[in-house]
Each structure stands twice: as structure tokens, then as C-alpha cells.
CSV table of C-alpha atoms in Angstrom, one decimal:
chain,number,residue,atom,x,y,z
A,1,MET,CA,-14.5,278.6,97.0
A,2,SER,CA,-17.7,278.7,95.0
A,3,THR,CA,-20.9,277.4,96.4
A,4,THR,CA,-22.0,275.7,93.2
A,5,ALA,CA,-22.7,271.9,93.1
A,6,ASP,CA,-19.2,271.4,91.7
A,7,PRO,CA,-17.0,274.1,93.1
A,8,LEU,CA,-13.8,272.7,91.8
A,9,ALA,CA,-15.2,272.7,88.3
A,10,ALA,CA,-16.3,276.3,88.8
A,11,LEU,CA,-12.7,277.2,89.5
A,12,GLY,CA,-11.8,275.9,86.1
A,13,ALA,CA,-13.9,278.7,84.6
A,14,LEU,CA,-11.8,281.4,86.3
A,15,PRO,CA,-10.0,283.7,83.8
A,16,GLY,CA,-6.8,282.2,82.5
A,17,VAL,CA,-7.3,278.8,84.2
A,18,ALA,CA,-8.4,277.0,81.0
A,19,ASP,CA,-5.3,278.3,79.2
A,20,SER,CA,-3.1,276.8,82.1
A,21,VAL,CA,-5.0,273.5,81.9
A,22,ASP,CA,-4.5,273.3,78.1
A,23,SER,CA,-0.8,274.3,78.3
A,24,VAL,CA,-0.2,271.6,81.0
A,25,ARG,CA,-1.9,268.9,78.9
A,26,LYS,CA,0.2,269.8,75.9
A,27,ALA,CA,3.5,269.7,77.9
A,28,VAL,CA,2.6,266.3,79.5
A,29,ASP,CA,1.6,264.9,76.1
A,30,ARG,CA,4.9,265.9,74.6
A,31,VAL,CA,7.0,264.1,77.2
A,32,TYR,CA,4.8,261.0,77.0
A,33,GLY,CA,5.3,261.0,73.3
A,34,HIS,CA,9.1,260.9,73.5
A,35,ARG,CA,10.5,257.8,71.9
A,36,VAL,CA,12.4,256.9,75.1
A,37,MET,CA,9.1,256.5,76.9
A,38,ARG,CA,8.3,253.4,74.8
A,39,ARG,CA,11.2,251.4,76.2
A,40,ARG,CA,12.6,253.1,79.3
A,41,SER,CA,9.6,254.7,81.0
A,42,HIS,CA,10.5,253.1,84.4
A,43,ALA,CA,13.9,254.8,84.3
A,44,VAL,CA,12.3,258.1,83.6
A,45,THR,CA,9.8,257.5,86.5
A,46,SER,CA,12.6,256.7,88.9
A,47,GLU,CA,14.6,259.8,88.0
A,48,ALA,CA,11.5,262.0,88.2
A,49,ALA,CA,10.8,260.7,91.7
A,50,LEU,CA,14.3,261.5,92.8
A,51,ARG,CA,14.2,265.0,91.3
A,52,GLY,CA,10.8,265.6,92.7
A,53,ALA,CA,11.8,264.7,96.2
A,54,ARG,CA,14.8,266.9,95.9
A,55,GLY,CA,12.6,269.8,94.8
A,56,SER,CA,10.1,269.3,97.6
A,57,ALA,CA,12.9,269.1,100.2
A,58,ALA,CA,14.4,272.4,98.8
A,59,LEU,CA,11.1,274.2,99.4
A,60,SER,CA,11.1,272.9,103.0
A,61,GLY,CA,14.6,274.3,103.6
A,62,ALA,CA,16.9,271.5,102.5
A,63,ASP,CA,18.2,272.7,99.1
A,64,TRP,CA,20.7,270.0,98.3
A,65,PRO,CA,22.3,269.4,94.9
A,66,LEU,CA,20.7,266.5,93.1
A,67,GLU,CA,23.9,264.5,93.1
A,68,GLU,CA,24.1,264.8,96.9
A,69,VAL,CA,20.6,263.4,97.2
A,70,ARG,CA,21.6,260.6,94.9
A,71,ARG,CA,24.8,259.8,96.7
A,72,ARG,CA,23.6,259.8,100.3
A,73,SER,CA,22.2,256.8,102.0
A,74,ASP,CA,21.8,258.0,105.6
A,75,PHE,CA,19.0,260.5,106.1
A,76,SER,CA,18.4,259.7,109.8
A,77,GLY,CA,19.7,263.2,110.8
A,78,VAL,CA,22.1,261.8,113.4
A,79,GLY,CA,23.8,264.7,115.1
A,80,GLY,CA,20.9,267.1,114.6
A,81,ASP,CA,21.1,267.3,110.8
A,82,GLU,CA,17.6,268.6,110.2
A,83,GLU,CA,18.2,269.0,106.4
A,84,ALA,CA,19.1,265.3,106.1
A,85,ARG,CA,15.8,264.4,107.9
A,86,THR,CA,13.9,266.7,105.5
A,87,VAL,CA,15.4,265.1,102.4
A,88,GLY,CA,14.8,261.7,103.9
A,89,ALA,CA,11.1,262.6,104.5
A,90,ALA,CA,10.7,263.8,101.0
A,91,LEU,CA,12.2,260.7,99.5
A,92,ARG,CA,9.9,258.5,101.7
A,93,LEU,CA,6.8,260.4,100.7
A,94,THR,CA,7.6,260.2,97.0
A,95,ALA,CA,8.0,256.4,97.3
A,96,GLU,CA,4.8,256.1,99.4
A,97,ALA,CA,2.6,258.3,97.2
A,98,GLY,CA,2.4,255.7,94.5
A,99,GLN,CA,1.1,253.1,97.0
A,100,LEU,CA,-1.8,255.2,98.0
A,101,LEU,CA,-3.5,256.0,94.7
A,102,SER,CA,-6.3,253.4,95.1
A,103,ILE,CA,-7.2,254.7,98.6
A,104,TRP,CA,-7.2,258.4,97.8
A,105,ARG,CA,-10.6,258.7,96.1
A,106,GLN,CA,-12.3,256.7,98.8
A,107,SER,CA,-10.5,258.0,101.9
A,108,PRO,CA,-8.3,261.1,101.3
A,109,LEU,CA,-8.1,261.9,105.0
A,110,ARG,CA,-6.7,258.4,105.7
A,111,VAL,CA,-4.1,259.0,102.9
A,112,LEU,CA,-3.1,262.4,104.4
A,113,ALA,CA,-2.7,260.7,107.8
A,114,ARG,CA,-0.5,258.1,106.3
A,115,LEU,CA,1.6,260.6,104.5
A,116,HIS,CA,2.2,262.5,107.7
A,117,LEU,CA,3.1,259.3,109.5
A,118,VAL,CA,5.7,258.5,106.7
A,119,ALA,CA,7.1,262.0,106.7
A,120,ALA,CA,7.5,262.2,110.5
A,121,ALA,CA,8.9,258.7,110.9
A,122,ASP,CA,7.7,258.9,114.4
A,123,ASN,CA,5.2,257.0,116.5
A,124,GLY,CA,4.3,260.0,118.8
A,125,ASP,CA,0.7,260.7,119.6
A,126,ALA,CA,0.7,263.9,117.5
A,127,VAL,CA,1.7,262.0,114.3
A,128,GLY,CA,-0.8,261.0,111.6
A,129,ARG,CA,-3.7,263.1,113.0
A,130,PRO,CA,-4.8,266.8,112.6
A,131,ARG,CA,-3.5,269.1,115.2
A,132,GLN,CA,-5.7,269.9,118.2
A,133,GLY,CA,-6.5,273.2,119.9
A,134,GLY,CA,-3.5,274.8,121.3
A,135,GLU,CA,-0.9,272.7,119.5
A,136,GLN,CA,1.8,274.5,117.7
A,137,VAL,CA,3.0,274.0,114.1
A,138,ASP,CA,6.6,273.7,113.0
A,139,GLU,CA,6.4,275.1,109.5
A,140,PRO,CA,8.7,278.2,109.7
A,141,LEU,CA,8.9,278.8,105.9
A,142,VAL,CA,5.1,279.4,105.7
A,143,GLU,CA,4.2,282.5,107.7
A,144,LEU,CA,0.6,282.9,106.9
A,145,PRO,CA,-2.0,283.2,109.6
A,146,LEU,CA,-2.7,279.8,111.1
A,147,PRO,CA,-6.4,278.6,111.2
A,148,ASP,CA,-7.6,277.2,114.5
A,149,ALA,CA,-8.1,273.5,114.9
A,150,GLN,CA,-11.9,273.7,114.5
A,151,GLU,CA,-11.6,275.4,111.1
A,152,VAL,CA,-9.0,272.9,110.1
A,153,ALA,CA,-11.3,270.0,110.8
A,154,GLY,CA,-14.2,271.6,109.0
A,155,ARG,CA,-12.2,272.4,105.9
A,156,LEU,CA,-10.5,269.0,105.8
A,157,GLU,CA,-13.9,267.4,105.8
A,158,GLY,CA,-15.1,269.7,103.1
A,159,LEU,CA,-12.0,268.9,100.9
A,160,SER,CA,-12.4,265.2,101.5
A,161,GLY,CA,-16.1,265.4,100.4
A,162,LEU,CA,-15.2,267.1,97.2
A,163,ILE,CA,-12.6,264.5,96.3
A,164,ILE,CA,-14.9,261.6,97.2
A,165,ALA,CA,-17.7,263.1,95.2
A,166,GLY,CA,-15.5,263.5,92.1
A,167,GLY,CA,-16.7,265.9,89.4
A,168,SER,CA,-15.6,267.4,86.2
A,169,ALA,CA,-12.8,269.7,87.4
A,170,PRO,CA,-9.5,269.3,85.4
A,171,ALA,CA,-6.8,267.4,87.3
A,172,LEU,CA,-4.6,270.6,87.5
A,173,VAL,CA,-7.4,272.5,89.3
A,174,THR,CA,-8.0,269.7,91.8
A,175,ALA,CA,-4.3,269.2,92.5
A,176,ALA,CA,-3.8,272.9,93.0
A,177,VAL,CA,-6.7,273.2,95.4
A,178,VAL,CA,-5.5,270.2,97.4
A,179,HIS,CA,-2.0,271.6,97.6
A,180,GLY,CA,-3.2,275.1,98.5
A,181,GLU,CA,-5.7,274.0,101.1
A,182,LEU,CA,-3.1,271.8,102.9
A,183,LEU,CA,-0.6,274.6,103.0
A,184,ALA,CA,-3.1,277.2,104.1
A,185,LEU,CA,-4.4,274.9,106.9
A,186,ARG,CA,-1.2,273.3,107.9
A,187,PRO,CA,-3.3,270.5,109.6
A,188,PHE,CA,-0.4,268.7,111.1
A,189,ARG,CA,2.2,269.8,113.6
A,190,SER,CA,5.0,269.4,111.1
A,191,HIS,CA,5.9,268.4,107.6
A,192,ASN,CA,2.8,270.1,106.1
A,193,GLY,CA,4.7,271.4,103.0
A,194,LEU,CA,6.1,268.0,102.1
A,195,VAL,CA,2.7,266.3,102.7
A,196,ALA,CA,0.9,269.0,100.5
A,197,ARG,CA,3.2,268.4,97.6
A,198,ALA,CA,3.0,264.7,97.9
A,199,ALA,CA,-0.8,265.0,97.8
A,200,GLU,CA,-0.6,267.2,94.7
A,201,ARG,CA,1.5,264.4,93.1
A,202,ILE,CA,-1.2,261.8,94.0
A,203,VAL,CA,-3.9,263.8,92.4
A,204,LEU,CA,-1.9,264.4,89.2
A,205,VAL,CA,-1.0,260.7,88.9
A,206,GLY,CA,-4.4,259.3,90.0
A,207,SER,CA,-6.4,261.5,87.7
A,208,GLY,CA,-4.7,260.1,84.7
A,209,LEU,CA,-3.0,263.3,83.7
A,210,ASP,CA,0.4,261.9,84.6
A,211,PRO,CA,-0.2,258.2,85.2
A,212,LYS,CA,3.5,257.2,85.1
A,213,SER,CA,4.5,260.0,87.5
A,214,ILE,CA,7.1,261.5,85.2
A,215,CYS,CA,6.2,265.2,85.4
A,216,PRO,CA,7.2,266.2,89.0
A,217,ALA,CA,5.5,269.4,89.9
A,218,GLU,CA,7.9,269.7,92.9
A,219,VAL,CA,10.7,270.3,90.5
A,220,GLY,CA,8.8,273.2,89.0
A,221,HIS,CA,7.8,274.7,92.3
A,222,ALA,CA,11.5,274.7,93.4
A,223,GLU,CA,12.7,276.1,90.1
A,224,GLN,CA,10.3,279.0,90.3
A,225,GLY,CA,11.7,279.8,93.7
A,226,ARG,CA,10.4,279.9,97.3
A,227,ALA,CA,9.4,283.6,97.1
A,228,ALA,CA,7.2,283.0,94.0
A,229,TYR,CA,5.8,279.9,95.6
A,230,LEU,CA,4.8,281.8,98.8
A,231,ALA,CA,3.5,284.8,96.9
A,232,ALA,CA,1.2,282.5,94.8
A,233,LEU,CA,0.1,280.8,98.0
A,234,GLU,CA,-0.9,284.1,99.5
A,235,GLY,CA,-3.1,284.7,96.4
A,236,TYR,CA,-4.8,281.4,97.0
A,237,VAL,CA,-5.3,282.1,100.7
A,238,SER,CA,-6.8,285.5,99.8
A,239,GLY,CA,-9.8,283.7,98.3
A,240,THR,CA,-10.1,286.2,95.5
A,241,ALA,CA,-10.8,284.9,92.0
A,242,GLU,CA,-7.5,286.5,90.8
A,243,GLY,CA,-5.5,285.0,93.6
A,244,VAL,CA,-6.9,281.5,93.2
A,245,ALA,CA,-6.4,281.6,89.4
A,246,ALA,CA,-2.8,282.8,89.9
A,247,TRP,CA,-2.1,279.9,92.3
A,248,ILE,CA,-3.6,277.4,89.8
A,249,ALA,CA,-1.5,279.0,87.1
A,250,HIS,CA,1.6,278.7,89.3
A,251,CYS,CA,0.9,275.0,89.9
A,252,GLY,CA,0.4,274.5,86.2
A,253,ARG,CA,3.7,276.1,85.3
A,254,SER,CA,5.3,273.9,87.9
A,255,VAL,CA,3.9,270.8,86.1
A,256,GLU,CA,5.2,272.1,82.8
A,257,LEU,CA,8.7,272.6,84.2
A,258,GLY,CA,8.5,269.1,85.7
A,259,ALA,CA,7.6,267.8,82.2
A,260,ARG,CA,10.5,269.8,80.7
A,261,GLU,CA,12.9,268.2,83.3
A,262,SER,CA,11.8,264.7,82.3
A,263,THR,CA,12.1,265.6,78.6
A,264,ALA,CA,15.8,266.4,79.4
A,265,VAL,CA,16.1,263.1,81.2
A,266,CYS,CA,14.7,261.3,78.1
A,267,GLU,CA,17.2,263.1,75.9
A,268,ALA,CA,20.0,262.1,78.2
A,269,LEU,CA,18.9,258.5,78.2
A,270,GLN,CA,18.6,258.5,74.4
A,271,ARG,CA,22.2,259.7,74.2
A,272,GLY,CA,23.3,257.1,76.8
A,273,ALA,CA,24.4,259.8,79.2
A,274,ALA,CA,22.1,259.0,82.0
């Protein structure tokens, strides 16, 4: 990351990033301009939340059809159903994210701890805090080298400082960096992917880019596929300008696909089909 006074803003100047930012803004503006949003925005928000949770769970290994997520009511994972637990965690995080917007800019680490607590649905002593030295991480779908606990603590503090300080970086850039850092660090012993995508949602909503939370980036990440997701993440972790720019562009495309999904929801509502 750049050493300038506003490193996130500096990332916005990387080749191609400005185009991604512009393309995302246009996609979001289009869905917000749909006539259905004037009267039924709450219905679109609810559907976006459901679809976003499904997409996030899919990237964590529980790729359920949307109608199965909609139909099920028991996500306790009784009988060892880990996929049900993952879907339940994704749904809880999506619901919780909207309650944490006012806290994020003042205390992002507190929000991350809360997100992990909600995802884990456990009161164990390893829940809601960054992992300590020697503790293992259960995140089998992300196979990148795992930073040690000391590096995790330092980078989390640095990320928190950037968020609290604010700055002129576009929302897409900040959201992508938050998402990428959390996946690279995997600061918790479990559920890091789900927490990272929930944090990305918080940034996109809290920044004002998507205030009604109707453009679920999680849908776009899932639609582009796990292989593309992990390849883009590897670019971010590499720290090269090209790799970081490619990750930001990948996140931007995910927001665009989320906006397209909600446009389809608007069209269905307009036809009375949803």
C-alpha cells in the first residue's frame, strides 16, 4: 500500500481503477433510477439481502439454490450439516451489517469483532477477537500463506486508522481494500470470508454509494466464480500495482453484477412476478 498521506486515495489513481469506479457509479445510479424504487425500495432491499447472503455462503462452500435459502427456516446445522450453518451465518451477517453502520467509522475493529461473533454464533473464548499466536484458522477455501498473529494485529490497526481518518478515496476502493485485507489476514479462527464480504457491504452502504443496500456485491463475486475470486485475491496479496488494481476491478464488477441482479428484481416486481 502507498505511503502517501492518503494511501487509499492513491490506489484510486492506479491504471484502470478510475474506469471501474465510474462504471460502478453508473450501474448503481441506473438501478436507483428504476421506477419501482420509488414505491417498493424496501422489497428490493429485502430481496438483495437474501441474494447477497446466498452468494456469500456459496463462496464459503455452501452453494445452495436461492429458493432453498428462501424456504429453509432451520440453519442450526443439527446433525453436522456445515452448509446449513454457513448459510445461517451469512444470513445473520447480512441482517447485522445494517445495524453497524453508525459504529463503523468510529470503531471498525469493534464492528469486525461483532461480525465474527454473529457469524460464529458461539460464546467461546476465541470468538470475536483476532487469533493469537499458534491458533489455527479454519478457512479451507483460501489457501494463501497465513500471516502470523503479530502481523495481523499491526495491519488491522493500520486498516482501522485509515477508516477512522477518512479521506477522499472512492467507496469502491475502500470497500475492496477492506475486503482484500480481511481475506489476506484471516484475522479470526473461522468465518473470515463471510466477515470480509459483510464488511465490504458495510463500506458500500455507509459510504453513500449504495445507501439502501440494493447492489449486493456478494452476488457478483459468486457469479464470477470462486476461481476468479481467488485469482483476483492473489493479485491483491501480491501487492503489485497491477494485482491491486485487478482486485479493485474485480470487486467493481461484482457490484455491477449485484446492481444488475436488483434491476431484474425491479423488473419482476413491476410485472407482479416477485
